[in-house]
Amino acid sequence: MTNVVTASPLTAPEGDGVDVAALGEVLLGHWAEVRLTARELAGRPELHKIEGLSHTEHRKRVFKQLGILVDNNAVHRAFPTRMGGSNDPGGNVAGFEELVIADPSLQIKGGVQWGLFGSAVMQLGTEDHQNKWLPGIMSVEIPGCFAMTEIGHGSDVASIATTATYDPATQEFVINTPFRAAWKEYIGNAAVDGLAAVVFAQLITKGVNHGVHAFYVDLRDPATKEFLPGVQGRDDNIKGGLNGIDNGQLAFNNVRIPRTNLLNRYGDVAEDGSYSSPISSPGRRFFTMLGTLVQGRVSLNGAAVAASKVALKIAVQYATERRQFNAASDTEEVVLLDYQRHQRRLLPLVATTYAAAFAHEELLVKFDDVFSGAHDTDEDRQDLETLAAALKSLTTWHALDTLQECREACGGAGFMVENRFTSLRADLDVYATFEGDNTVLLQLVAKRLLGDYSKEFRNLDFGVLARFVAGQAADLTLHKTGLRNVAQFVADTGFAQKSAKALKDEDTQQQMLADRVQTMVAEVAGALKGAAKLPKDKGAEVFNEHQHELIEAARAHAELLQWEAFTTALGRVKDPGTKKVMTRLRDLFGLTLIEKHLDWYLMNGRISMQRARTLTPYINRILAKLRPHAMDLVDAFGYGPEHLRATIATGIERERQDEARDYYRKQRASSATPIDEKVLIQKTKAAAKK
């Protein structure tokens, strides 16, 4: 290791300081009380994951834990008040995402039972459906499945092959799996526990396919737990993680269900087979139905933030206690976090986690606005879908990167299961591909950005969601001629300090991040212009040629949203010292994004070479200034020993290091201390010279 911070890293400059309690309150956000209640519950040993259990034992334990959640009123918040709920969709998600710190399997299994299966009945069904099935779903008397995904189509829900064909003679739907690729796959609760499922299938009546709809289907006999006639299933058995969930496959061989089992809020079939819907457009109807189930992505985003916080609290605490090498002293080894490289490894992740947390809070408020009915227009739902897709992708990837980096930063100790990283990493691995594959979700975001671009271009106002900088979007000529680059070079020439200060300016960061989004979107829009008028195969070919740029533009958009959420949150920090530290942390987040994409800024003339050279040294100076506050920043996450449950976060490393230092101090003070061979050689050479 190199680049040791020689100044005392634990002494903060005068005027700096973090009010940990106040910062913790800012992080808790709108649903602070709910989060604290959920954390208290998640801290109980009876809900904790026990490492080393077989997958069958783990499944039984998690199923029992669902009952504990019911007994503690932890599942009722989103449901109607007439059924004992509190009609609090935002609070419901805020509470559930905290369960990831107890056991990710519990969080996901609870999400399947109440956030997917139960929510589908509530959001897609009528009041009659709710009255019939929700009480049993809420109490877990009816464990259920959310049977959407098929082996052959994955994220392409519109193309699923399972059919539900109406038979007017019996007033029944016939659910059928036509071929092997149409089996429902990765379905939580399908292997063992599920008694019923909300099955997504193509609704066919009077010879017309009306697209994907949801149907309530009984799967097993409650007494014997055996599959009902026509229902088939397979156990997915051991997975790479989340083995407390009984994922499995489902198929249907002409299974008949009553006509009234169609969850018909957005599409209904009369006794004679006539189809009706309050939404005339099949495409809009499909996305409206799927949009009601967006809370899965919202909760995964929040759970990924929570897991990142836990990992960083463990790793940063270890890094402030563990000592390695004596590069700065002949007698004292250096604390890991005093090394610049270790700061580089962990502190930008802390900054990104704060940004992700603040962005998640905005997402959760948006989700609550839509599902509480406070702001529930088509545009609101589209914004929510886009925001959830963008943030879920970035935050789940960030959690996996954070867990891996924290694992490595803790060396061999990080590889021990008792220190959580490997187990959490395995359990969260699938977050990147379920509830929407991240790459596919970013493509959805990109398409929305292109739609906004084409609409807003006419009004000279770019990107409602990305908040593009007005007046710059179409002005690519200025950049291509190098005029902007020349103007910036003149401003920077001879003043490296001035250049660095310009980069830390809030407006400069916002403009650079927003400009990258708007330019990427504009370039792709230009490349795709006219593609819709080409033959279908040629248009698809043009789109495919620019798919990578589309996804990168969506990723840049999500990064901008996180930066803006962080900046907005700074306004809620009242303590001057805390605000100063948090502003530096926001700057670290913004500048590491610019550093990450520096090749783009240079190639597109957005930054001069001289200014670019100041970026990395300036980031290093921010790291050194943040170093004294590292523990305060992770302490503000609000997780105690009952949540961390990592041996290296108990203070044991500090005890070991103190014991070792005391040993060597006493040894040096003793006349019996062995002489180091190097010292002996030096003394011998000195004596020979005399």
XYZ file of C-alpha atoms in Angstrom:
690
model
C 0.000 0.000 0.000
C 1.098 3.572 -0.697
C -0.036 7.157 -0.246
C -0.326 7.221 3.530
C -2.090 10.209 5.044
C 0.557 11.585 7.377
C -1.567 14.213 9.122
C -3.738 12.961 11.941
C -6.814 11.615 10.126
C -8.966 11.706 13.231
C -8.620 15.448 13.770
C -11.208 17.331 11.754
C -10.618 20.941 10.697
C -12.267 23.531 12.925
C -15.915 24.051 12.023
C -16.283 20.561 10.581
C -18.317 17.915 12.333
C -21.281 15.605 11.900
C -24.368 15.602 14.076
C -24.915 11.860 13.712
C -28.381 11.817 15.258
C -29.681 14.684 13.118
C -28.172 13.200 9.959
C -29.754 9.872 10.833
C -33.138 11.577 10.987
C -32.613 13.030 7.521
C -31.816 9.548 6.221
C -34.878 8.020 7.864
C -37.039 10.323 5.763
C -40.808 10.638 5.683
C -41.533 7.187 7.164
C -39.040 7.440 10.031
C -41.308 5.852 12.637
C -42.158 2.944 10.348
C -38.488 2.333 9.577
C -37.492 2.379 13.233
C -40.293 -0.043 14.106
C -39.246 -2.332 11.259
C -35.596 -2.187 12.340
C -36.540 -3.123 15.890
C -38.376 -6.140 14.511
C -35.532 -7.017 12.126
C -33.125 -6.939 15.065
C -34.879 -9.823 16.805
C -32.963 -13.140 16.769
C -36.043 -15.141 15.761
C -36.023 -13.349 12.385
C -32.303 -13.642 11.713
C -30.788 -15.833 9.044
C -28.946 -18.834 10.463
C -25.990 -19.642 8.257
C -25.379 -23.258 7.361
C -28.976 -24.458 7.325
C -29.992 -26.766 4.518
C -32.295 -25.182 1.985
C -35.227 -27.250 3.276
C -34.581 -26.147 6.872
C -34.138 -22.538 5.767
C -37.448 -22.625 3.904
C -39.326 -23.906 6.970
C -37.754 -21.241 9.168
C -38.662 -18.404 6.806
C -42.231 -19.621 6.411
C -42.620 -19.557 10.198
C -41.150 -16.060 10.231
C -44.008 -14.861 8.022
C -46.295 -15.677 10.929
C -44.131 -13.572 13.239
C -44.559 -10.635 10.863
C -48.333 -11.122 10.902
C -48.389 -11.303 14.706
C -46.467 -8.015 14.870
C -48.760 -6.170 12.436
C -45.885 -5.778 9.990
C -47.831 -6.781 6.865
C -51.019 -4.763 7.071
C -49.968 -1.228 6.137
C -50.731 -1.297 2.410
C -54.108 -3.002 2.720
C -57.498 -1.242 2.969
C -58.564 0.157 6.336
C -61.788 -1.856 6.187
C -59.609 -4.989 6.346
C -57.427 -3.834 9.210
C -54.841 -2.109 7.068
C -53.809 1.527 7.099
C -53.788 2.313 3.357
C -50.163 3.393 3.635
C -48.372 2.078 0.531
C -45.210 4.106 1.094
C -44.930 3.088 4.722
C -45.525 -0.527 3.782
C -42.550 -0.584 1.401
C -40.372 1.400 3.824
C -40.984 -1.227 6.489
C -40.550 -4.269 4.282
C -37.251 -3.202 2.751
C -35.679 -3.082 6.235
C -36.249 -6.837 6.568
C -33.277 -7.428 4.273
C -30.986 -6.855 7.270
C -32.643 -9.758 9.110
C -32.642 -12.200 6.199
C -33.017 -11.305 2.515
C -35.032 -14.496 2.046
C -37.586 -13.198 4.538
C -37.806 -9.843 2.800
C -38.345 -11.464 -0.597
C -40.739 -14.179 0.587
C -42.789 -11.528 2.374
C -42.642 -9.474 -0.798
C -43.971 -12.413 -2.823
C -46.809 -13.080 -0.376
C -48.011 -9.544 0.255
C -46.225 -7.266 -2.210
C -46.902 -9.353 -5.323
C -49.575 -12.004 -4.713
C -51.606 -9.890 -2.299
C -51.012 -6.654 -4.171
C -52.140 -8.221 -7.447
C -55.453 -9.227 -5.881
C -55.837 -5.763 -4.350
C -54.731 -3.682 -7.334
C -56.038 -5.775 -10.241
C -59.153 -7.209 -8.611
C -62.431 -5.687 -7.489
C -63.750 -5.225 -3.968
C -65.421 -8.658 -4.204
C -62.044 -10.243 -4.948
C -60.463 -8.362 -2.065
C -63.159 -9.425 0.392
C -62.907 -13.045 -0.706
C -59.147 -13.564 -0.691
C -57.278 -10.771 1.080
C -58.055 -11.845 4.673
C -56.454 -15.241 4.041
C -53.554 -13.670 2.174
C -52.887 -11.173 4.974
C -52.914 -13.919 7.640
C -50.901 -16.384 5.471
C -53.764 -18.866 5.579
C -53.473 -18.629 1.787
C -49.773 -18.689 0.895
C -49.572 -17.630 -2.709
C -47.514 -17.191 -5.857
C -47.084 -14.466 -8.423
C -46.931 -16.533 -11.608
C -45.827 -14.162 -14.337
C -42.338 -15.078 -15.551
C -41.961 -17.874 -18.113
C -38.846 -19.799 -19.047
C -39.071 -18.721 -22.661
C -39.710 -15.005 -22.315
C -38.355 -13.702 -19.018
C -38.672 -9.921 -19.030
C -40.829 -9.932 -22.178
C -44.130 -10.231 -20.319
C -46.246 -9.198 -23.298
C -45.116 -12.327 -25.147
C -45.869 -14.926 -22.478
C -47.481 -18.032 -23.959
C -49.776 -19.291 -21.182
C -53.386 -18.968 -22.331
C -56.690 -18.436 -20.558
C -59.458 -19.286 -23.019
C -63.045 -18.514 -22.079
C -65.649 -21.284 -22.409
C -69.117 -19.667 -22.438
C -70.823 -23.050 -22.108
C -69.463 -23.505 -18.578
C -68.611 -19.856 -17.839
C -65.044 -20.882 -17.081
C -61.568 -19.944 -18.207
C -59.314 -22.781 -19.279
C -55.706 -22.164 -18.264
C -53.215 -23.974 -20.452
C -49.433 -24.204 -20.839
C -48.981 -24.954 -24.550
C -45.294 -25.966 -24.560
C -42.268 -26.392 -22.283
C -40.940 -22.834 -22.726
C -44.255 -21.509 -21.379
C -43.764 -23.035 -17.916
C -43.829 -20.424 -15.188
C -40.310 -20.304 -13.703
C -38.506 -18.892 -10.636
C -41.880 -18.561 -8.923
C -41.615 -17.912 -5.176
C -43.782 -20.221 -2.997
C -44.363 -22.546 -5.970
C -42.192 -25.462 -4.842
C -43.742 -26.109 -1.408
C -45.963 -23.515 0.247
C -48.211 -21.953 -2.388
C -51.890 -22.873 -2.224
C -52.920 -20.404 -4.926
C -51.414 -18.131 -7.549
C -52.156 -15.039 -9.539
C -51.411 -16.389 -13.002
C -50.688 -14.078 -15.922
C -51.956 -15.390 -19.242
C -53.192 -14.316 -22.664
C -56.953 -13.800 -22.360
C -58.765 -15.338 -25.338
C -62.502 -15.040 -25.837
C -64.640 -15.359 -28.978
C -61.494 -16.079 -30.945
C -59.802 -12.789 -29.990
C -56.622 -12.503 -27.914
C -57.010 -9.467 -25.641
C -53.490 -9.695 -24.252
C -52.067 -10.449 -20.829
C -54.477 -10.497 -17.868
C -54.302 -11.839 -14.316
C -56.293 -14.806 -12.967
C -56.658 -16.241 -9.478
C -55.909 -19.971 -9.665
C -55.971 -22.534 -6.848
C -52.866 -24.743 -6.948
C -52.963 -27.201 -4.063
C -55.419 -28.970 -1.808
C -55.116 -27.128 1.546
C -55.469 -30.403 3.462
C -52.976 -32.579 1.574
C -50.771 -29.852 -0.004
C -50.890 -31.918 -3.202
C -51.312 -30.227 -6.589
C -54.868 -30.058 -7.870
C -55.750 -31.892 -11.112
C -54.076 -30.321 -14.137
C -51.509 -28.364 -12.125
C -47.887 -29.436 -12.453
C -44.842 -28.178 -10.617
C -41.119 -28.643 -10.083
C -38.792 -27.560 -7.314
C -35.919 -25.256 -8.294
C -34.017 -26.646 -5.290
C -30.730 -24.977 -4.270
C -29.984 -21.592 -5.824
C -27.053 -19.189 -5.672
C -28.771 -17.369 -2.810
C -32.168 -16.729 -1.197
C -32.515 -20.396 -0.303
C -35.146 -19.634 2.306
C -37.591 -19.207 -0.580
C -39.131 -22.246 -2.266
C -38.827 -21.140 -5.878
C -40.252 -23.503 -8.434
C -41.930 -24.009 -11.781
C -45.633 -24.227 -12.594
C -47.577 -25.484 -15.590
C -51.287 -25.906 -16.315
C -52.950 -28.619 -18.357
C -56.433 -27.304 -19.175
C -57.105 -26.133 -15.620
C -60.617 -24.702 -15.330
C -61.415 -21.723 -13.108
C -64.646 -19.712 -12.672
C -65.152 -16.687 -14.902
C -65.175 -14.552 -11.759
C -61.569 -15.525 -10.977
C -60.445 -13.069 -13.638
C -59.010 -10.061 -11.773
C -61.102 -7.713 -13.824
C -60.422 -4.137 -12.761
C -58.946 -3.320 -16.182
C -60.580 -5.948 -18.359
C -63.711 -8.103 -17.972
C -65.510 -10.914 -19.767
C -69.299 -11.169 -19.599
C -71.171 -14.455 -19.317
C -71.608 -14.600 -23.097
C -67.868 -14.068 -23.656
C -68.019 -10.387 -24.583
C -64.877 -8.495 -23.565
C -64.887 -4.966 -22.124
C -62.307 -2.649 -20.622
C -62.230 0.925 -19.320
C -58.985 1.308 -21.297
C -59.526 0.971 -25.027
C -55.865 0.772 -26.081
C -54.452 -2.766 -25.611
C -50.932 -1.410 -25.163
C -51.933 1.186 -22.602
C -54.087 -1.383 -20.786
C -51.132 -3.788 -20.558
C -48.781 -1.186 -19.123
C -51.457 0.074 -16.723
C -51.908 -3.438 -15.310
C -48.179 -3.985 -14.954
C -47.741 -0.500 -13.532
C -49.885 -1.395 -10.533
C -47.190 -3.917 -9.548
C -44.220 -1.545 -9.600
C -43.748 -1.776 -5.844
C -41.518 -4.836 -6.290
C -38.905 -2.689 -7.982
C -39.346 0.074 -5.433
C -38.786 -2.297 -2.511
C -35.763 -3.938 -4.150
C -34.239 -0.514 -4.603
C -34.714 0.253 -0.911
C -33.453 -3.152 0.212
C -30.322 -2.718 -1.899
C -29.687 0.626 -0.188
C -30.093 -1.003 3.238
C -27.694 -3.831 2.362
C -25.118 -1.325 1.119
C -25.391 0.605 4.385
C -24.830 -2.531 6.468
C -21.815 -3.566 4.382
C -20.210 -0.125 4.579
C -20.773 0.209 8.310
C -18.946 -3.113 8.820
C -16.122 -2.364 6.367
C -15.489 1.225 7.470
C -15.433 0.281 11.137
C -12.968 -2.512 10.397
C -10.859 -0.115 8.316
C -10.617 2.337 11.246
C -9.399 -0.410 13.592
C -7.288 -2.756 11.497
C -3.602 -1.812 11.198
C -1.257 -2.980 8.469
C 2.372 -2.058 7.653
C 4.457 0.613 9.351
C 5.190 2.815 6.364
C 4.705 6.055 8.309
C 6.444 5.046 11.539
C 9.176 2.760 12.800
C 6.948 1.543 15.621
C 3.283 2.133 14.720
C 1.408 0.307 11.964
C -1.019 2.334 9.868
C -4.804 2.135 10.158
C -6.244 0.881 6.858
C -8.486 3.874 6.287
C -5.484 6.198 6.542
C -4.246 4.807 3.233
C -5.431 6.871 0.300
C -6.209 3.781 -1.732
C -8.448 2.411 1.018
C -10.259 5.745 1.155
C -10.693 5.471 -2.605
C -12.182 2.015 -2.177
C -14.753 2.834 0.475
C -15.607 6.524 0.714
C -16.981 6.932 -2.839
C -19.215 3.948 -2.079
C -20.425 5.754 1.045
C -21.174 8.821 -1.081
C -23.053 6.765 -3.678
C -25.037 5.002 -0.960
C -26.148 8.366 0.426
C -27.142 9.450 -3.079
C -29.037 6.193 -3.606
C -30.769 6.571 -0.229
C -31.951 10.102 -0.966
C -33.091 9.123 -4.470
C -34.963 6.159 -3.011
C -36.804 8.461 -0.625
C -37.991 10.539 -3.591
C -39.024 7.353 -5.393
C -40.935 6.160 -2.339
C -42.776 9.474 -2.032
C -43.682 9.274 -5.728
C -44.869 5.682 -5.244
C -47.005 6.673 -2.260
C -48.486 9.625 -4.145
C -49.603 7.336 -6.970
C -50.893 4.414 -4.924
C -52.567 6.511 -2.243
C -54.388 8.374 -5.007
C -52.914 11.761 -4.114
C -51.327 12.131 -7.563
C -52.460 9.313 -9.803
C -52.615 10.472 -13.400
C -51.302 8.486 -16.361
C -48.290 10.776 -16.454
C -47.640 10.194 -12.739
C -47.686 6.441 -13.283
C -45.370 6.695 -16.271
C -42.967 8.849 -14.259
C -43.064 6.324 -11.413
C -42.382 3.420 -13.780
C -39.429 5.226 -15.338
C -38.006 6.371 -12.028
C -38.334 2.903 -10.469
C -36.696 1.232 -13.468
C -33.792 3.679 -13.509
C -33.060 3.615 -9.781
C -33.637 -0.103 -9.227
C -31.035 -0.855 -11.890
C -28.332 1.450 -10.572
C -28.907 0.722 -6.898
C -28.963 -3.069 -7.122
C -25.769 -3.029 -9.189
C -24.257 -0.634 -6.670
C -25.155 -2.965 -3.789
C -23.390 -5.878 -5.465
C -20.317 -3.741 -6.189
C -20.338 -2.443 -2.603
C -20.590 -5.887 -1.043
C -17.748 -7.172 -3.213
C -15.485 -4.190 -2.543
C -16.191 -4.312 1.186
C -15.464 -8.034 1.179
C -12.089 -7.493 -0.474
C -11.299 -4.445 1.660
C -11.605 -6.637 4.755
C -9.216 -9.252 3.405
C -9.600 -12.797 4.665
C -11.946 -11.636 7.421
C -14.353 -10.442 4.738
C -14.524 -13.936 3.304
C -15.774 -15.412 6.559
C -19.520 -16.028 6.575
C -19.730 -14.654 10.108
C -18.955 -11.204 8.705
C -21.991 -11.139 6.372
C -20.480 -9.996 3.057
C -20.454 -13.319 1.200
C -23.929 -14.294 2.356
C -25.462 -10.914 1.516
C -23.654 -10.873 -1.833
C -25.090 -14.275 -2.733
C -28.609 -13.351 -1.638
C -28.632 -10.014 -3.468
C -27.089 -11.369 -6.662
C -30.461 -12.082 -8.244
C -31.711 -8.562 -7.478
C -30.032 -7.462 -10.712
C -32.245 -9.697 -12.831
C -35.566 -10.170 -11.095
C -38.489 -7.766 -10.972
C -37.035 -6.731 -14.321
C -33.565 -7.401 -15.685
C -31.516 -4.253 -15.060
C -30.314 -3.922 -18.639
C -33.847 -4.340 -19.985
C -35.146 -1.808 -17.477
C -32.580 0.757 -18.601
C -33.755 0.245 -22.163
C -37.277 1.074 -20.964
C -35.892 4.252 -19.366
C -34.068 5.171 -22.565
C -37.220 4.815 -24.638
C -38.995 7.176 -22.255
C -36.153 9.666 -22.545
C -36.383 9.526 -26.329
C -40.131 10.112 -26.095
C -39.608 13.097 -23.797
C -36.909 14.425 -26.091
C -39.116 14.325 -29.163
C -41.973 16.044 -27.303
C -39.990 18.639 -25.410
C -37.749 19.548 -28.338
C -40.667 21.332 -29.915
C -41.122 23.385 -26.749
C -37.419 24.093 -26.204
C -37.567 22.321 -22.855
C -35.608 19.126 -22.525
C -36.315 16.094 -20.415
C -38.876 16.574 -17.689
C -37.426 13.656 -15.768
C -33.752 14.396 -16.334
C -34.274 18.170 -15.909
C -32.029 18.882 -18.830
C -30.367 22.261 -18.910
C -32.566 24.507 -21.046
C -30.948 26.230 -23.992
C -28.060 23.782 -24.491
C -29.681 20.626 -25.767
C -29.554 21.089 -29.547
C -26.431 23.192 -29.601
C -24.033 20.441 -30.663
C -22.233 22.654 -33.189
C -20.538 24.636 -30.452
C -18.991 21.476 -29.023
C -18.035 20.006 -32.393
C -16.144 23.133 -33.399
C -14.166 23.091 -30.169
C -15.257 26.615 -29.234
C -16.496 25.537 -25.817
C -13.240 23.679 -25.204
C -11.197 26.727 -26.210
C -13.236 29.057 -24.003
C -12.792 26.773 -21.017
C -9.056 26.432 -21.676
C -8.694 30.215 -21.636
C -10.531 30.388 -18.337
C -8.384 27.628 -16.851
C -4.968 28.549 -18.194
C -2.408 28.959 -15.451
C -4.873 28.538 -12.624
C -5.113 24.891 -11.543
C -6.691 25.923 -8.243
C -9.353 27.923 -10.032
C -10.022 24.952 -12.257
C -10.553 22.657 -9.282
C -12.872 25.163 -7.622
C -14.949 25.321 -10.782
C -15.414 21.552 -10.655
C -16.644 21.608 -7.087
C -19.238 24.238 -7.928
C -22.740 22.811 -7.621
C -23.996 24.362 -10.847
C -20.953 23.116 -12.755
C -21.491 19.553 -11.597
C -25.175 19.685 -12.437
C -24.525 21.131 -15.866
C -21.861 18.571 -16.695
C -23.979 15.617 -15.599
C -27.128 16.938 -17.275
C -25.289 17.918 -20.457
C -23.991 14.375 -20.803
C -27.522 12.987 -20.570
C -29.044 15.448 -23.012
C -26.261 15.064 -25.548
C -26.377 11.269 -25.461
C -30.146 11.295 -25.867
C -29.941 13.842 -28.688
C -27.307 11.814 -30.535
C -29.296 8.582 -30.283
C -32.484 10.380 -31.277
C -30.701 11.726 -34.335
C -29.377 8.285 -35.239
C -32.826 6.699 -34.887
C -34.650 9.464 -36.728
C -36.700 7.897 -39.476
C -36.194 4.330 -38.242
C -39.914 3.991 -37.562
C -40.631 4.579 -41.253
C -38.337 1.758 -42.376
C -39.496 -1.836 -42.897
C -39.799 -3.606 -39.545
C -36.604 -5.635 -39.903
C -34.557 -2.629 -41.021
C -35.926 -0.452 -38.222
C -35.066 -3.138 -35.670
C -31.563 -3.354 -37.117
C -31.016 0.397 -36.728
C -32.333 0.280 -33.163
C -30.075 -2.661 -32.327
C -27.035 -0.808 -33.654
C -27.603 1.923 -31.083
C -28.810 -0.190 -28.161
C -25.592 0.260 -26.187
C -25.741 4.054 -26.494
C -29.394 3.974 -25.434
C -28.635 2.036 -22.273
C -25.655 4.240 -21.414
C -27.854 7.321 -21.788
C -30.372 5.794 -19.384
C -27.618 5.007 -16.900
C -26.356 8.597 -17.125
C -29.914 9.799 -16.521
C -30.214 7.681 -13.369
C -26.877 8.994 -12.100
C -28.135 12.537 -12.605
C -31.309 11.751 -10.679
C -29.249 10.450 -7.759
C -26.996 13.519 -7.770
C -30.010 15.841 -7.812
C -31.678 13.908 -4.971
C -28.491 14.260 -2.914
C -28.361 17.985 -3.624
C -32.020 18.422 -2.673
C -31.418 16.533 0.569
C -28.649 18.969 1.520
C -31.398 21.527 2.039
C -32.784 19.394 4.858
C -29.461 19.388 6.734
C -29.589 22.260 9.229
C -26.423 21.826 11.318
C -23.630 23.895 9.636
C -20.845 21.397 10.356
C -22.904 18.472 9.108
C -23.900 20.384 6.000
C -20.261 21.176 5.236
C -19.293 17.512 5.468
C -22.336 16.375 3.502
C -21.640 18.908 0.755
C -18.160 17.449 0.420
C -19.690 13.986 0.258
C -22.066 15.150 -2.500
C -19.093 16.661 -4.332
C -17.268 13.352 -4.017
C -20.229 11.593 -5.593
C -20.538 14.084 -8.445
C -16.840 14.340 -9.189
C -16.258 10.582 -9.138
C -19.051 10.295 -11.717
C -17.289 12.861 -13.899
C -13.975 11.070 -13.348
C -15.606 7.751 -14.266
C -16.817 9.209 -17.569
C -13.839 11.480 -18.162
C -13.159 9.960 -21.580
C -16.611 11.095 -22.725
C -16.118 14.639 -21.428
C -12.728 14.905 -23.131
C -13.831 13.391 -26.441
C -16.899 15.616 -26.582
C -15.067 18.819 -25.712
C -16.850 19.316 -22.386
C -13.684 19.656 -20.345
C -10.215 20.906 -21.106
C -7.194 18.696 -20.638
C -5.872 21.073 -17.978
C -9.073 20.954 -15.977
C -9.230 17.181 -16.364
C -5.764 16.896 -14.794
C -7.004 18.652 -11.654
C -9.887 16.263 -11.122
C -8.169 13.267 -9.520
C -5.944 15.326 -7.156
C -8.979 17.313 -6.068
C -10.956 14.138 -5.354
C -8.032 12.908 -3.270
C -8.148 16.122 -1.223
C -11.879 15.633 -0.611
C -11.190 12.085 0.550
C -8.622 13.319 3.062
C -11.105 15.888 4.395
C -13.839 13.265 4.712
C -11.603 10.710 6.410
C -12.125 12.098 9.956
C -15.887 11.795 9.506
C -16.012 8.306 7.997
C -17.343 6.591 11.105
C -19.907 9.327 11.730
C -21.192 8.971 8.189
C -21.769 5.224 8.505
C -23.023 5.486 12.101
C -25.767 7.779 10.783
C -27.132 4.821 8.811
C -28.637 3.794 12.139
C -27.821 0.085 12.295
C -26.768 -1.469 15.592
C -24.969 -4.710 16.460
C -28.237 -6.664 16.245
C -28.486 -5.600 12.592
C -24.832 -5.912 11.586
C -24.133 -9.280 13.254
C -20.540 -9.213 11.981
C -17.707 -10.236 14.287
C -15.308 -7.657 12.856
C -17.803 -4.876 13.627
C -17.928 -5.644 17.353
C -14.705 -3.848 18.282
C -12.777 -7.110 18.462
C -10.222 -5.890 15.923
C -9.457 -2.787 17.978
C -8.937 -5.017 21.020
C -6.549 -7.224 19.057
C -4.616 -4.278 17.699
C -4.389 -2.597 21.102
C -3.139 -5.832 22.614
C -0.471 -6.143 19.932
C 0.650 -2.521 20.310
C 0.849 -2.906 24.081
C 2.924 -6.034 23.657
C 5.447 -4.323 21.395
C 5.616 -1.239 23.614
C 6.513 -3.385 26.598
C 8.974 -5.345 24.521
C 10.729 -2.180 23.350
C 10.909 -0.946 26.958
C 12.470 -4.213 28.081
C 16.219 -4.758 28.014
C 15.530 -8.298 26.881
C 14.089 -7.174 23.542
C 15.703 -9.052 20.628
C 17.745 -6.842 18.311
C 16.446 -6.565 14.775
C 18.941 -8.019 12.313
C 18.818 -4.893 10.144
C 19.664 -2.728 13.162
C 22.525 -5.070 14.069
C 23.941 -4.847 10.548
C 23.768 -1.050 10.628
C 25.531 -0.936 14.002
C 28.203 -3.328 12.766
C 28.859 -1.206 9.667
C 29.018 1.969 11.748
C 31.498 0.362 14.155
C 33.657 -0.844 11.279
C 33.887 2.674 9.867
C 35.202 3.931 13.186
